[in-house]
Short mmCIF file of C-alpha atoms in Angstrom, two decimals:
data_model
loop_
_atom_site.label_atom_id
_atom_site.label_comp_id
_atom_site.label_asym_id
_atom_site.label_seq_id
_atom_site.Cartn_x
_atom_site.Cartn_y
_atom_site.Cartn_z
CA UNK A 1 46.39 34.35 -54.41
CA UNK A 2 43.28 32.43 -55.64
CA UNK A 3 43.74 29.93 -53.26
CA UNK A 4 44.48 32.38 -50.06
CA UNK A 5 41.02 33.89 -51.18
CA UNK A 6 39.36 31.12 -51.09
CA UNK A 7 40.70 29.66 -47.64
CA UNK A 8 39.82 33.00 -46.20
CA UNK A 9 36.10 32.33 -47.59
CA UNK A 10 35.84 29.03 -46.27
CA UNK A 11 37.12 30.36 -42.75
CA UNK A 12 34.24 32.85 -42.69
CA UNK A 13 31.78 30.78 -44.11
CA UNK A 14 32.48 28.31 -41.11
CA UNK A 15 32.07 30.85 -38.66
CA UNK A 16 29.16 31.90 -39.84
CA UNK A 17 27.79 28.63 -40.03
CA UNK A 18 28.55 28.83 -35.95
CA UNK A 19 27.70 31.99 -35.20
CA UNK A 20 24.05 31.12 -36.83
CA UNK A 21 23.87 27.91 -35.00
CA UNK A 22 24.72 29.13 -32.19
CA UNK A 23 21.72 32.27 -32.05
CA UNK A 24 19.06 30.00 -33.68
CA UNK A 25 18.19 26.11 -33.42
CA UNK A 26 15.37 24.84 -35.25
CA UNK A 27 13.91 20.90 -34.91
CA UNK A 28 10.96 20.16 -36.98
CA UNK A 29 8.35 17.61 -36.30
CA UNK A 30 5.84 16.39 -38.67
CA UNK A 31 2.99 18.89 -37.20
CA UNK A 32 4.67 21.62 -35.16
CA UNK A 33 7.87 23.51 -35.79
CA UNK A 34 9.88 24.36 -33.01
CA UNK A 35 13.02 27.20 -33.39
CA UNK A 36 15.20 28.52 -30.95
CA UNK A 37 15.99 31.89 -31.48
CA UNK A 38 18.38 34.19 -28.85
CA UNK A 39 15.88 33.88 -25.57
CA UNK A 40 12.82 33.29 -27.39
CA UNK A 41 11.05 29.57 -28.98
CA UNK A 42 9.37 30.45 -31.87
CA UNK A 43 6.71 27.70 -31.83
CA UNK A 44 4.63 26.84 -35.42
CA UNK A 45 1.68 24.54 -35.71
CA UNK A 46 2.23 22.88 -38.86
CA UNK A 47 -0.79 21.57 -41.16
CA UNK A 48 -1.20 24.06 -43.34
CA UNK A 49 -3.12 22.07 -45.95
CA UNK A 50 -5.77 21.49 -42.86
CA UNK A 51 -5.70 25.66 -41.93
CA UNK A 52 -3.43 24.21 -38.57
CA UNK A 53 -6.16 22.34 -37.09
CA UNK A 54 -5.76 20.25 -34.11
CA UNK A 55 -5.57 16.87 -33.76
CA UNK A 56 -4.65 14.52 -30.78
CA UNK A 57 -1.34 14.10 -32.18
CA UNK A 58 -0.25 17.48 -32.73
CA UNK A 59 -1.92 18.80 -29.16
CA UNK A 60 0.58 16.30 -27.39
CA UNK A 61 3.30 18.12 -29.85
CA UNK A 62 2.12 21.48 -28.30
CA UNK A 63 1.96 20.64 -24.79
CA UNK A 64 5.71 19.12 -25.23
CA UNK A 65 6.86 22.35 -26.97
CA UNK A 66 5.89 24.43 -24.31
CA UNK A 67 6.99 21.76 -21.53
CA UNK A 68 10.12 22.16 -23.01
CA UNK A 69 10.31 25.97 -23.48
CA UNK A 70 9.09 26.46 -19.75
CA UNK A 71 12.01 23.91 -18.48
CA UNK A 72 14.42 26.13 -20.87
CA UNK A 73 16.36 28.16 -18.49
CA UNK A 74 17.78 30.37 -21.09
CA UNK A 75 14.70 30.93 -22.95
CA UNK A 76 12.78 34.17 -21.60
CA UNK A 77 9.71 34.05 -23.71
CA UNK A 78 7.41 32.09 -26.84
CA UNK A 79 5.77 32.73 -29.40
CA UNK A 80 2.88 30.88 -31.35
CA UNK A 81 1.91 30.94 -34.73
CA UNK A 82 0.96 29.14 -37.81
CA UNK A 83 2.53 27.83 -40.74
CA UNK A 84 0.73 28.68 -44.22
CA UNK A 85 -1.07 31.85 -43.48
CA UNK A 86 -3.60 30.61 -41.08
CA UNK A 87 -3.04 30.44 -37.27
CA UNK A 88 -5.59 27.86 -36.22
CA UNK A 89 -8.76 26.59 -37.04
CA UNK A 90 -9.74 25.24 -34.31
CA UNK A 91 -10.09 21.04 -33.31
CA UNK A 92 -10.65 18.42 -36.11
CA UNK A 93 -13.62 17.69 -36.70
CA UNK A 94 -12.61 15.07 -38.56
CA UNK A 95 -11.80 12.94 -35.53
CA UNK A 96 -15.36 13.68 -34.25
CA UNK A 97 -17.12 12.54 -36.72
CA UNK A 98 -15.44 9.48 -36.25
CA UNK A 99 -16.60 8.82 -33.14
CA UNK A 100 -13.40 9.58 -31.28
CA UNK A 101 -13.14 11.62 -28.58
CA UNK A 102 -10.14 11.10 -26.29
CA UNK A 103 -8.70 14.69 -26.96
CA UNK A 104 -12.17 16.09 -26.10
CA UNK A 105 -12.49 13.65 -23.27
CA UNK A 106 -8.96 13.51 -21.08
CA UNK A 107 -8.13 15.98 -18.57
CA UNK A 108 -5.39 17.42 -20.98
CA UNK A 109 -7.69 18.77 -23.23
CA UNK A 110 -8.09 19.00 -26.59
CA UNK A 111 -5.25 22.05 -27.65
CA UNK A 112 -2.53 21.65 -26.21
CA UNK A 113 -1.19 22.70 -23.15
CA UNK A 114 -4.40 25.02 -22.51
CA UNK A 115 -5.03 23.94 -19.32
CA UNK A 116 -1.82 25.28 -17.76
CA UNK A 117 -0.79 28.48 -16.63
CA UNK A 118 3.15 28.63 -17.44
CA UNK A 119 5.50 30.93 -15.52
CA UNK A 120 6.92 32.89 -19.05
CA UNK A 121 4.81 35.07 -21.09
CA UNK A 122 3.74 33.90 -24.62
CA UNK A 123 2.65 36.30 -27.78
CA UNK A 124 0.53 34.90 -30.38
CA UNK A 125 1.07 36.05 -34.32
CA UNK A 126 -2.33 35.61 -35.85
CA UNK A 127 -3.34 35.61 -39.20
CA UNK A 128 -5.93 33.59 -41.77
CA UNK A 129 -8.33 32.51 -39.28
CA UNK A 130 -8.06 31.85 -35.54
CA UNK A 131 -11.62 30.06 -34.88
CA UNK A 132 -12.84 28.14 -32.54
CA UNK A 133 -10.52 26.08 -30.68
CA UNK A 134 -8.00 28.61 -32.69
CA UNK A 135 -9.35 31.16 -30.86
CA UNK A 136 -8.98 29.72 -27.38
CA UNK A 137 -5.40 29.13 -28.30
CA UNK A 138 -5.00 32.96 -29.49
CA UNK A 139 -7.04 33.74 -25.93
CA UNK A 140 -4.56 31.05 -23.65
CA UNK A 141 -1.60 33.30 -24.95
CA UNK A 142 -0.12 36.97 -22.71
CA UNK A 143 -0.89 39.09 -26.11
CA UNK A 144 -2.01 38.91 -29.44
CA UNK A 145 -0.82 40.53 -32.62
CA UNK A 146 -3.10 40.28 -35.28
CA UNK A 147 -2.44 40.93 -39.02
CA UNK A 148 -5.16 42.95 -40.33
CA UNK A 149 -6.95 40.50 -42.61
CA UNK A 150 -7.31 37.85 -39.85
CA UNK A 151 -10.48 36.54 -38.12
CA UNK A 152 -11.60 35.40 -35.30
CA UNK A 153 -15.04 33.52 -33.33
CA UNK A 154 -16.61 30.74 -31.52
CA UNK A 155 -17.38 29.23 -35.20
CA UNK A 156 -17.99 25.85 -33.05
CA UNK A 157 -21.00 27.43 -32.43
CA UNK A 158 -22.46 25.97 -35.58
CA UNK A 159 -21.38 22.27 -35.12
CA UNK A 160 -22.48 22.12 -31.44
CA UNK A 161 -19.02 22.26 -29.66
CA UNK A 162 -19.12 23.34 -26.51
CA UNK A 163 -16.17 25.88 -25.30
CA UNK A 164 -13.70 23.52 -23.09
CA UNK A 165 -10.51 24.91 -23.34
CA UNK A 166 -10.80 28.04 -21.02
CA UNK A 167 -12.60 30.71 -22.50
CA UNK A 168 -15.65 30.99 -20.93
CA UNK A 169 -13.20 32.22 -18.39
CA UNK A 170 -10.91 33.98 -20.34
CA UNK A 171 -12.95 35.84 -22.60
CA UNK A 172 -14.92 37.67 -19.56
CA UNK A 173 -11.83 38.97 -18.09
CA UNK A 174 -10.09 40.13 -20.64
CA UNK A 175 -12.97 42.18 -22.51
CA UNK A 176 -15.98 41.79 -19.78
CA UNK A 177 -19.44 39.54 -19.72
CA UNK A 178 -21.34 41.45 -21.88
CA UNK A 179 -18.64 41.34 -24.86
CA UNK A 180 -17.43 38.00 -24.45
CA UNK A 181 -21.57 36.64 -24.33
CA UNK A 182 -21.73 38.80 -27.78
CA UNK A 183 -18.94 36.55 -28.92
CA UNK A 184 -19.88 33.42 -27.70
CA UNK A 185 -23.41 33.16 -27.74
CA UNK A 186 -23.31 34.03 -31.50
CA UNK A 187 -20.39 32.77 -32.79
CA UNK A 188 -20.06 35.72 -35.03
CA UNK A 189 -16.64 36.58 -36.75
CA UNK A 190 -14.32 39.10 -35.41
CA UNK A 191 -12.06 41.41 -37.44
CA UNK A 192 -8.90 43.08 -36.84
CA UNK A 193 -10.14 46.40 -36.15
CA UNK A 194 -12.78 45.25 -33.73
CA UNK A 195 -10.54 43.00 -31.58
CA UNK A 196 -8.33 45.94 -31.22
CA UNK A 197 -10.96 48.34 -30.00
CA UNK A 198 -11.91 45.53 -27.40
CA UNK A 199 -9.21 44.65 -26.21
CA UNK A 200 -8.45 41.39 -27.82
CA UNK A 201 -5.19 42.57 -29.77
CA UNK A 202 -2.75 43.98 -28.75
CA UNK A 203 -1.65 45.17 -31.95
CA UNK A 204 -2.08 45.27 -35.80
CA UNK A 205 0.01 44.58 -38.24
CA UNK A 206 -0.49 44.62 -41.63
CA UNK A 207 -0.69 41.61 -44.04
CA UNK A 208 2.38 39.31 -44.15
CA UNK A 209 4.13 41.37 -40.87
CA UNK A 210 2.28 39.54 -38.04
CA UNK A 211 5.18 36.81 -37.22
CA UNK A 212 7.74 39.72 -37.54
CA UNK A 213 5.97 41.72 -34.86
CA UNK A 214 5.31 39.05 -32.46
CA UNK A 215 8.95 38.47 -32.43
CA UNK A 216 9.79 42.31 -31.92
CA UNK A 217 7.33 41.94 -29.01
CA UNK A 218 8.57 39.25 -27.45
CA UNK A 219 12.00 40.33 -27.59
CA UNK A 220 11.71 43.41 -26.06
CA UNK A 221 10.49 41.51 -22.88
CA UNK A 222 13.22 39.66 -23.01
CA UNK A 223 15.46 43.06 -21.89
CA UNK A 224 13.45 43.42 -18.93
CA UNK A 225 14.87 42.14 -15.64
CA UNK A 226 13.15 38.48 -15.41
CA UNK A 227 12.13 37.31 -11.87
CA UNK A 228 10.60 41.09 -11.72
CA UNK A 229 8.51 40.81 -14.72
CA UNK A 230 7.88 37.14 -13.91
CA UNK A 231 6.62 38.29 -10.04
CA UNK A 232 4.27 40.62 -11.75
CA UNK A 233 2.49 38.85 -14.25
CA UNK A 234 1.91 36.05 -11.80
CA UNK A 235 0.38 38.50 -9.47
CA UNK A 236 -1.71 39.45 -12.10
CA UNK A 237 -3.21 36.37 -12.93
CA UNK A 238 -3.69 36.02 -9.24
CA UNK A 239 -5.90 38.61 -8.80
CA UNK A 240 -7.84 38.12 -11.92
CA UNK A 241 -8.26 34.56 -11.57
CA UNK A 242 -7.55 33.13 -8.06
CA UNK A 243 -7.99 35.77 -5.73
CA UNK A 244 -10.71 35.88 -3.06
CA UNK A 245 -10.76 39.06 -2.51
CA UNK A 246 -8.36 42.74 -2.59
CA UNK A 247 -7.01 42.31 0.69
CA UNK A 248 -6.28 39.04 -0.40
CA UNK A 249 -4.88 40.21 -3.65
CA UNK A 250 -2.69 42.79 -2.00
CA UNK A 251 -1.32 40.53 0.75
CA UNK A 252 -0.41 38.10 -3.00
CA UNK A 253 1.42 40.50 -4.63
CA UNK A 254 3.27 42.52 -1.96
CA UNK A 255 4.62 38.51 -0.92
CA UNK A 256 5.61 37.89 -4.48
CA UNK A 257 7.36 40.98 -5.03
CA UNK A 258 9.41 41.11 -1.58
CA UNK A 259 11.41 38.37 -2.99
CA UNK A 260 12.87 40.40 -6.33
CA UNK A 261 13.37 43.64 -4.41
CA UNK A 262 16.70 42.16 -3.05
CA UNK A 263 17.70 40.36 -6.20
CA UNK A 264 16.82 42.73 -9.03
CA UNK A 265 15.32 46.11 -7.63
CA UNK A 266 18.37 46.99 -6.25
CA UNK A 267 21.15 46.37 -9.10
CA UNK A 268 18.12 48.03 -11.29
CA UNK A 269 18.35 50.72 -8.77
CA UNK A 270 21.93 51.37 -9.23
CA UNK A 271 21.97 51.52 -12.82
CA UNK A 272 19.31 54.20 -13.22
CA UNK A 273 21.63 56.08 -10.96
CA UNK A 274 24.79 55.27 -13.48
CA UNK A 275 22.54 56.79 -15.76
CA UNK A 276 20.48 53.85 -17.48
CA UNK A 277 17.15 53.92 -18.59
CA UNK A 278 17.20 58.23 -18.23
CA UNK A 279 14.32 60.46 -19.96
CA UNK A 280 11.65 57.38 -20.65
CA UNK A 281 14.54 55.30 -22.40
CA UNK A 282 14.16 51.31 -23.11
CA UNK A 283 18.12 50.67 -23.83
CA UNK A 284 18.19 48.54 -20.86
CA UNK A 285 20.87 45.73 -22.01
CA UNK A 286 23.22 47.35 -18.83
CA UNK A 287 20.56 45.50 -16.64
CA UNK A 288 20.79 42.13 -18.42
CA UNK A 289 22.94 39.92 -16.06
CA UNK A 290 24.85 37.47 -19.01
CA UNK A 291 26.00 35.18 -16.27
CA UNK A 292 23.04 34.26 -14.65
CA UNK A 293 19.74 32.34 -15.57
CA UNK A 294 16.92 34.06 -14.05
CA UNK A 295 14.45 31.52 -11.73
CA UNK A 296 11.42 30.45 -13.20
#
């Protein structure tokens, strides 16, 4: 009997061990943490005793965590956060006072992979401080959940770092010229409440819940139909960053759109009239097609 019990333990045990490996894979680097979880890559700086602050080596680990998550077919959506209560402080300095600066210098940049515009969506979970280069990171990202004891600012402004990574054109367009001068002019701190009302967060969280969110967030895009989501937030970005003018614009997004009408509008189409999605409802997993990748 003792033994049956135990074989039967071991059997469940193993397929646990599967079932886990097969809905979560994690590799670890020395300075960023990379975990595969369902459709989303859960993607950790990791120097914690330095508040997660860039260096050349762990920028090139970023840019080749997110080259890899945007070649992942199967992965729908990131998110970026950091490892010992602080998201990022920004670039080392420590490297600049040494006299080098490749990571300021090559066309890469200094973060990461700021300098791209991928074709998934990617939530940041912030919390400690998010400053300076931190906060260009935090502004790269789709949206931003912020625990309520985090910070934000340009605190480069007191070293004399200039802004290289993007924000001088992010910051504008997502909370307008007059707020984002405010912000970078100064170099003054930003709470939780404030980036809310602005329009930097998305959402607060409380202390110790930010990563948690993030990942609720992210998964719920995940349910969405892909290439239609995908269309949208390119066209999006289009017309806040590339477009010449709202003709222009229009002509952008009505041609990026045609596309998904035939291969997602109308299977969405037919579901609502099965009865999916009724009264405001999100349970949209009938719409999920299991067999298919969607296209990047």
């Amino acid at each position: 009997m003792a033994s049956h019990l135990k074989r039967k333990i071991e059997h469940l045990s193993l397929k646990l061990a599967k079932h886990s490996l097969l809905r979560c894979y994690s590799n670890t680097s020395d300075l960023v943490v990379v975990t595969k979880q369902k459709k989303l890559h859960l993607i950790g700086i990791n120097r914690p005793e330095k508040r997660n602050c860039i260096n050349d080596e762990t920028a090139a680990q970023l840019r080749d965590a997110f080259d890899a998550f945007e070649k992942d077919d199967d992965a729908y959506a990131a998110v970026l956060y950091g490892k010992g209560g602080n998201f990022c402080s920004g670039y080392d300095l420590e490297q600049v006072a040494k006299g080098n600066f490749y990571g300021i210098t090559s066309e890469q940049g200094p973060m990461g992979p700021l300098r791209k515009l991928l074709n998934k969506p990617v939530v940041a979970s912030i919390n400690g401080y998010a400053v300076a280069g931190g906060f260009e990171l935090a502004l790269w990202c789709d949206l931003r959940v912020i625990e309520e004891t985090a910070v934000m600012g340009f605190f480069n402004r007191r070293f004399g770092l200039p802004l290289i990574n993007g924000s001088t054109t992010r910051l504008p367009q997502l909370i307008g010229l007059s707020r984002a001068l405010d912000l970078i002019l100064t170099g003054r701190a930003v709470n939780s409440k404030e980036a809310f009302e602005i329009g930097l967060a998305t959402k607060v969280t409380a202390c110790g819940t930010g990563l948690g969110n993030a990942i609720s967030l992210a998964n719920s895009l995940c349910k969405f139909p892909q290439q239609c989501l995908r269309a949208d937030r390119l066209s999006a970005y289009h017309s806040t960053y590339d477009s010449t003018s709202l003709e222009e614009a229009l002509k952008f997004e009505f041609e990026n759109a045609s596309k998904v009408i035939t291969e997602e509008s109308i299977k969405g189409a037919q579901s609502f009239m099965k009865g999916v999605g009724r009264h405001g409802k999100f349970h949209l997993e009938a719409l999920e097609d299991k067999d298919q990748s969607p296209s990047s």
